[in-house]
Amino acid sequence: EVQLVESGGGLVQPGGSLRLSCGASGFTFRNYEMNWVRQAPGKGLEWVSYISGTGNTIYYADFVKGRFFISRDNAKNSLYLQMKSLRAEDTAVYYCARDGFQLGVWGKGTTVTVSS
Amino acid sequence: QSVLTQPPSVSAAPGQTVTISCSGSSSNIGNDFVSWYQQLPGAAPKLLIYDDNKRPSGIPDRFSGSKSGTSATLGITGLQTGDEADYYCGTWDSSLSAVLFGGGTKLTVL
């Protein structure tokens, strides 16, 4: 069964850092492009970042450039999102999603709350 | 405010047909494939339509997608109460080098 499981969310103070992980199973991870998408409470979907299968191509949404960093470890079938200088407006459920720019498989998400 | 514009809400009775529009520009919808996602209450989004009009395995043919120029449309026929959800369009924007989502449309089946 194809599965994505996010972890690493939690409560963090403004200005703090957090590293999200996404574990993949049921498919050949290195062959697939991956994304992070977030959803603030009561709001719509907001794309955060993309990474190619090799990790050579990366894109970020403007609002996270310089603060968030996407990476992957194909040997560990894992996707990561390092988040720094967190702000209250970064509070959201963070989903990892597979399949390039048309996101075919989604995890259940991990919740990040930025608050003092 | 999203670059892709969707109506905030639509409603129809069970068994009826509804369409949800998604309006963009030449750098996004007019230049790349559109996908549609369904998000049931409390759940993660699910891909409904990709490549403008293709359905992933397991998605019933009550769901359809179309595109013309810089606008796309999701159609749902034979509405069921279980279709009540938020629906999002999505595509790649070549000018922004970013994936875009519409603001979402809440479907109510009366």
CSV table of C-alpha atoms in Angstrom, one decimal:
chain,number,residue,atom,x,y,z
A,1,GLU,CA,0.0,0.0,0.0
A,2,VAL,CA,1.3,3.4,-1.0
A,3,GLN,CA,1.6,5.5,2.2
A,4,LEU,CA,3.0,8.8,3.4
A,5,VAL,CA,3.4,9.5,7.1
A,6,GLU,CA,4.3,12.9,8.4
A,7,SER,CA,5.9,13.6,11.8
A,8,GLY,CA,7.7,16.2,13.7
A,9,GLY,CA,5.0,18.8,14.2
A,10,GLY,CA,4.3,20.4,17.5
A,11,LEU,CA,4.2,23.7,19.5
A,12,VAL,CA,7.1,26.1,18.9
A,13,GLN,CA,7.7,29.7,19.9
A,14,PRO,CA,7.9,32.5,17.4
A,15,GLY,CA,11.4,32.6,15.9
A,16,GLY,CA,12.0,29.0,16.7
A,17,SER,CA,12.8,26.0,14.4
A,18,LEU,CA,11.2,22.7,13.6
A,19,ARG,CA,12.1,19.8,11.3
A,20,LEU,CA,9.2,17.9,9.7
A,21,SER,CA,9.7,14.4,8.3
A,22,CYS,CA,7.7,12.3,5.8
A,23,GLY,CA,8.2,8.6,5.6
A,24,ALA,CA,7.3,6.9,2.4
A,25,SER,CA,6.4,3.3,1.8
A,26,GLY,CA,4.8,1.1,-0.9
A,27,PHE,CA,6.6,2.7,-3.8
A,28,THR,CA,10.1,3.4,-5.2
A,29,PHE,CA,10.6,6.7,-3.4
A,30,ARG,CA,13.6,7.9,-5.4
A,31,ASN,CA,11.5,7.8,-8.6
A,32,TYR,CA,9.0,10.4,-7.4
A,33,GLU,CA,8.9,14.1,-7.0
A,34,MET,CA,7.6,15.3,-3.7
A,35,ASN,CA,6.0,18.4,-2.2
A,36,TRP,CA,5.0,20.0,1.1
A,37,VAL,CA,1.6,21.7,1.3
A,38,ARG,CA,0.1,23.4,4.3
A,39,GLN,CA,-3.3,24.4,5.5
A,40,ALA,CA,-3.9,27.0,8.2
A,41,PRO,CA,-6.9,26.5,10.5
A,42,GLY,CA,-10.1,27.1,8.5
A,43,LYS,CA,-8.2,28.1,5.4
A,44,GLY,CA,-7.4,26.7,2.0
A,45,LEU,CA,-4.5,24.7,0.7
A,46,GLU,CA,-1.1,26.5,0.3
A,47,TRP,CA,1.8,24.9,-1.5
A,48,VAL,CA,5.1,25.3,0.3
A,49,SER,CA,7.9,23.5,-1.6
A,50,TYR,CA,8.8,20.9,-4.3
A,51,ILE,CA,11.8,18.6,-4.7
A,52,SER,CA,12.6,16.4,-7.7
A,53,GLY,CA,13.4,12.7,-7.3
A,54,THR,CA,17.1,13.3,-7.3
A,55,GLY,CA,16.9,16.4,-5.1
A,56,ASN,CA,18.6,18.5,-7.8
A,57,THR,CA,15.6,20.7,-8.5
A,58,ILE,CA,13.9,22.6,-5.7
A,59,TYR,CA,11.2,25.3,-5.7
A,60,TYR,CA,9.8,27.3,-2.8
A,61,ALA,CA,6.8,29.5,-2.3
A,62,ASP,CA,7.8,33.1,-1.9
A,63,PHE,CA,6.6,33.3,1.7
A,64,VAL,CA,9.0,30.6,2.9
A,65,LYS,CA,12.1,31.4,0.8
A,66,GLY,CA,15.2,31.7,3.1
A,67,ARG,CA,13.3,30.3,6.1
A,68,PHE,CA,12.2,26.8,5.0
A,69,PHE,CA,14.5,24.1,3.4
A,70,ILE,CA,13.3,21.0,1.7
A,71,SER,CA,15.4,17.9,1.4
A,72,ARG,CA,15.2,14.1,0.9
A,73,ASP,CA,17.1,11.0,1.8
A,74,ASN,CA,16.3,8.4,-0.9
A,75,ALA,CA,18.1,5.7,1.0
A,76,LYS,CA,15.8,6.3,4.0
A,77,ASN,CA,12.6,6.8,1.9
A,78,SER,CA,12.2,10.1,3.7
A,79,LEU,CA,11.3,13.7,2.9
A,80,TYR,CA,12.1,16.6,5.2
A,81,LEU,CA,11.2,20.2,5.7
A,82,GLN,CA,13.5,22.3,7.9
A,83,MET,CA,11.6,25.3,9.2
A,84,LYS,CA,13.4,28.3,10.7
A,85,SER,CA,12.4,31.7,12.0
A,86,LEU,CA,8.8,30.5,12.4
A,87,ARG,CA,6.0,33.0,12.6
A,88,ALA,CA,2.5,32.7,14.0
A,89,GLU,CA,1.2,32.7,10.4
A,90,ASP,CA,3.1,29.4,9.8
A,91,THR,CA,0.6,27.7,12.1
A,92,ALA,CA,-0.9,25.0,9.9
A,93,VAL,CA,-1.3,21.3,9.1
A,94,TYR,CA,1.6,20.4,6.9
A,95,TYR,CA,1.1,17.6,4.3
A,96,CYS,CA,3.6,15.8,2.2
A,97,ALA,CA,2.4,14.9,-1.2
A,98,ARG,CA,3.7,12.9,-4.1
A,99,ASP,CA,3.7,13.2,-7.9
A,100,GLY,CA,5.2,16.5,-9.1
A,101,PHE,CA,2.8,19.3,-9.7
A,102,GLN,CA,-0.3,17.2,-9.7
A,103,LEU,CA,-0.3,15.8,-6.2
A,104,GLY,CA,-1.6,12.2,-6.4
A,105,VAL,CA,-0.8,10.8,-3.0
A,106,TRP,CA,-1.1,12.7,0.3
A,107,GLY,CA,-0.2,12.0,3.9
A,108,LYS,CA,-2.5,12.7,6.8
A,109,GLY,CA,-0.5,15.7,7.9
A,110,THR,CA,1.3,16.9,11.0
A,111,THR,CA,0.2,20.0,12.9
A,112,VAL,CA,2.6,22.9,13.5
A,113,THR,CA,1.6,25.5,16.0
A,114,VAL,CA,3.7,28.7,16.4
A,115,SER,CA,2.7,30.5,19.6
A,116,SER,CA,4.3,31.9,22.7
B,1,GLN,CA,-6.4,36.2,-2.4
B,2,SER,CA,-5.6,33.3,-4.6
B,3,VAL,CA,-4.2,33.7,-8.2
B,4,LEU,CA,-6.7,30.9,-9.2
B,5,THR,CA,-10.2,32.1,-8.6
B,6,GLN,CA,-13.0,29.7,-7.5
B,7,PRO,CA,-16.5,30.4,-6.2
B,8,PRO,CA,-16.5,30.2,-2.4
B,9,SER,CA,-19.5,27.9,-2.3
B,10,VAL,CA,-21.9,26.0,-4.5
B,11,SER,CA,-25.0,23.9,-3.6
B,12,ALA,CA,-27.4,21.6,-5.2
B,13,ALA,CA,-29.8,18.8,-4.3
B,14,PRO,CA,-29.0,15.1,-4.3
B,15,GLY,CA,-29.0,13.7,-7.7
B,16,GLN,CA,-28.4,17.0,-9.4
B,17,THR,CA,-25.4,18.2,-11.3
B,18,VAL,CA,-23.0,20.9,-10.2
B,19,THR,CA,-20.0,22.7,-11.7
B,20,ILE,CA,-17.1,24.4,-10.0
B,21,SER,CA,-15.1,26.9,-12.0
B,22,CYS,CA,-11.4,27.8,-11.7
B,23,SER,CA,-10.1,30.9,-13.4
B,24,GLY,CA,-6.5,31.7,-13.9
B,25,SER,CA,-4.1,33.2,-16.5
B,26,SER,CA,-1.8,32.3,-19.4
B,27,SER,CA,1.0,31.6,-17.0
B,28,ASN,CA,-0.8,28.9,-15.1
B,29,ILE,CA,-4.0,27.3,-16.4
B,30,GLY,CA,-3.3,28.5,-19.9
B,31,ASN,CA,0.1,26.9,-19.8
B,32,ASP,CA,-0.1,23.6,-17.8
B,33,PHE,CA,-2.4,20.9,-16.7
B,34,VAL,CA,-5.1,21.4,-14.1
B,35,SER,CA,-5.8,19.1,-11.3
B,36,TRP,CA,-8.7,18.9,-8.9
B,37,TYR,CA,-8.8,17.8,-5.2
B,38,GLN,CA,-11.5,16.8,-2.9
B,39,GLN,CA,-11.1,17.4,0.9
B,40,LEU,CA,-13.8,15.8,3.0
B,41,PRO,CA,-14.3,17.3,6.5
B,42,GLY,CA,-11.3,16.5,8.8
B,43,ALA,CA,-9.5,14.6,6.1
B,44,ALA,CA,-6.5,15.1,3.8
B,45,PRO,CA,-7.0,16.2,0.2
B,46,LYS,CA,-7.5,13.6,-2.4
B,47,LEU,CA,-6.7,13.8,-6.1
B,48,LEU,CA,-9.9,13.7,-8.2
B,49,ILE,CA,-8.8,14.9,-11.6
B,50,TYR,CA,-5.4,15.3,-13.2
B,51,ASP,CA,-4.2,16.4,-16.7
B,52,ASP,CA,-7.3,18.6,-17.0
B,53,ASN,CA,-9.7,15.7,-17.4
B,54,LYS,CA,-8.3,12.3,-16.3
B,55,ARG,CA,-9.5,10.4,-13.3
B,56,PRO,CA,-7.2,8.3,-11.1
B,57,SER,CA,-8.1,4.8,-10.5
B,58,GLY,CA,-11.1,4.5,-8.1
B,59,ILE,CA,-12.6,7.9,-8.8
B,60,PRO,CA,-16.1,7.4,-10.2
B,61,ASP,CA,-17.1,8.8,-13.6
B,62,ARG,CA,-19.5,11.1,-11.9
B,63,PHE,CA,-16.5,13.4,-11.6
B,64,SER,CA,-15.2,15.1,-14.7
B,65,GLY,CA,-12.8,17.9,-15.6
B,66,SER,CA,-12.5,20.3,-18.6
B,67,LYS,CA,-10.5,23.2,-19.6
B,68,SER,CA,-10.8,26.1,-22.0
B,69,GLY,CA,-8.1,28.7,-22.3
B,70,THR,CA,-7.4,30.1,-18.9
B,71,SER,CA,-10.3,28.5,-17.1
B,72,ALA,CA,-11.1,25.0,-15.9
B,73,THR,CA,-14.3,23.4,-14.6
B,74,LEU,CA,-15.0,20.4,-12.3
B,75,GLY,CA,-18.3,18.7,-12.9
B,76,ILE,CA,-20.1,16.4,-10.5
B,77,THR,CA,-23.2,14.5,-11.6
B,78,GLY,CA,-25.6,12.5,-9.5
B,79,LEU,CA,-24.8,14.4,-6.4
B,80,GLN,CA,-24.6,12.4,-3.1
B,81,THR,CA,-24.5,13.7,0.4
B,82,GLY,CA,-21.1,12.1,0.7
B,83,ASP,CA,-19.8,14.6,-1.9
B,84,GLU,CA,-20.1,17.4,0.6
B,85,ALA,CA,-16.5,18.6,0.8
B,86,ASP,CA,-14.2,21.4,-0.2
B,87,TYR,CA,-12.9,21.3,-3.7
B,88,TYR,CA,-9.6,22.8,-4.9
B,89,CYS,CA,-8.2,23.3,-8.4
B,90,GLY,CA,-4.4,23.3,-8.8
B,91,THR,CA,-1.8,23.9,-11.4
B,92,TRP,CA,1.8,25.0,-12.0
B,93,ASP,CA,2.6,28.7,-12.7
B,94,SER,CA,5.6,29.1,-15.0
B,95,SER,CA,6.0,32.8,-14.1
B,96,LEU,CA,6.0,32.2,-10.3
B,97,SER,CA,7.7,28.8,-10.5
B,98,ALA,CA,5.2,27.7,-8.0
B,99,VAL,CA,2.3,25.3,-7.6
B,100,LEU,CA,-0.9,27.2,-7.2
B,101,PHE,CA,-4.2,26.2,-5.6
B,102,GLY,CA,-7.5,27.9,-5.9
B,103,GLY,CA,-9.1,29.3,-2.8
B,104,GLY,CA,-11.4,26.3,-2.6
B,105,THR,CA,-15.1,25.8,-3.1
B,106,LYS,CA,-17.4,24.4,-0.4
B,107,LEU,CA,-20.0,22.1,-1.9
B,108,THR,CA,-23.2,21.7,0.0
B,109,VAL,CA,-25.7,18.9,-1.0
B,110,LEU,CA,-29.0,20.2,0.2
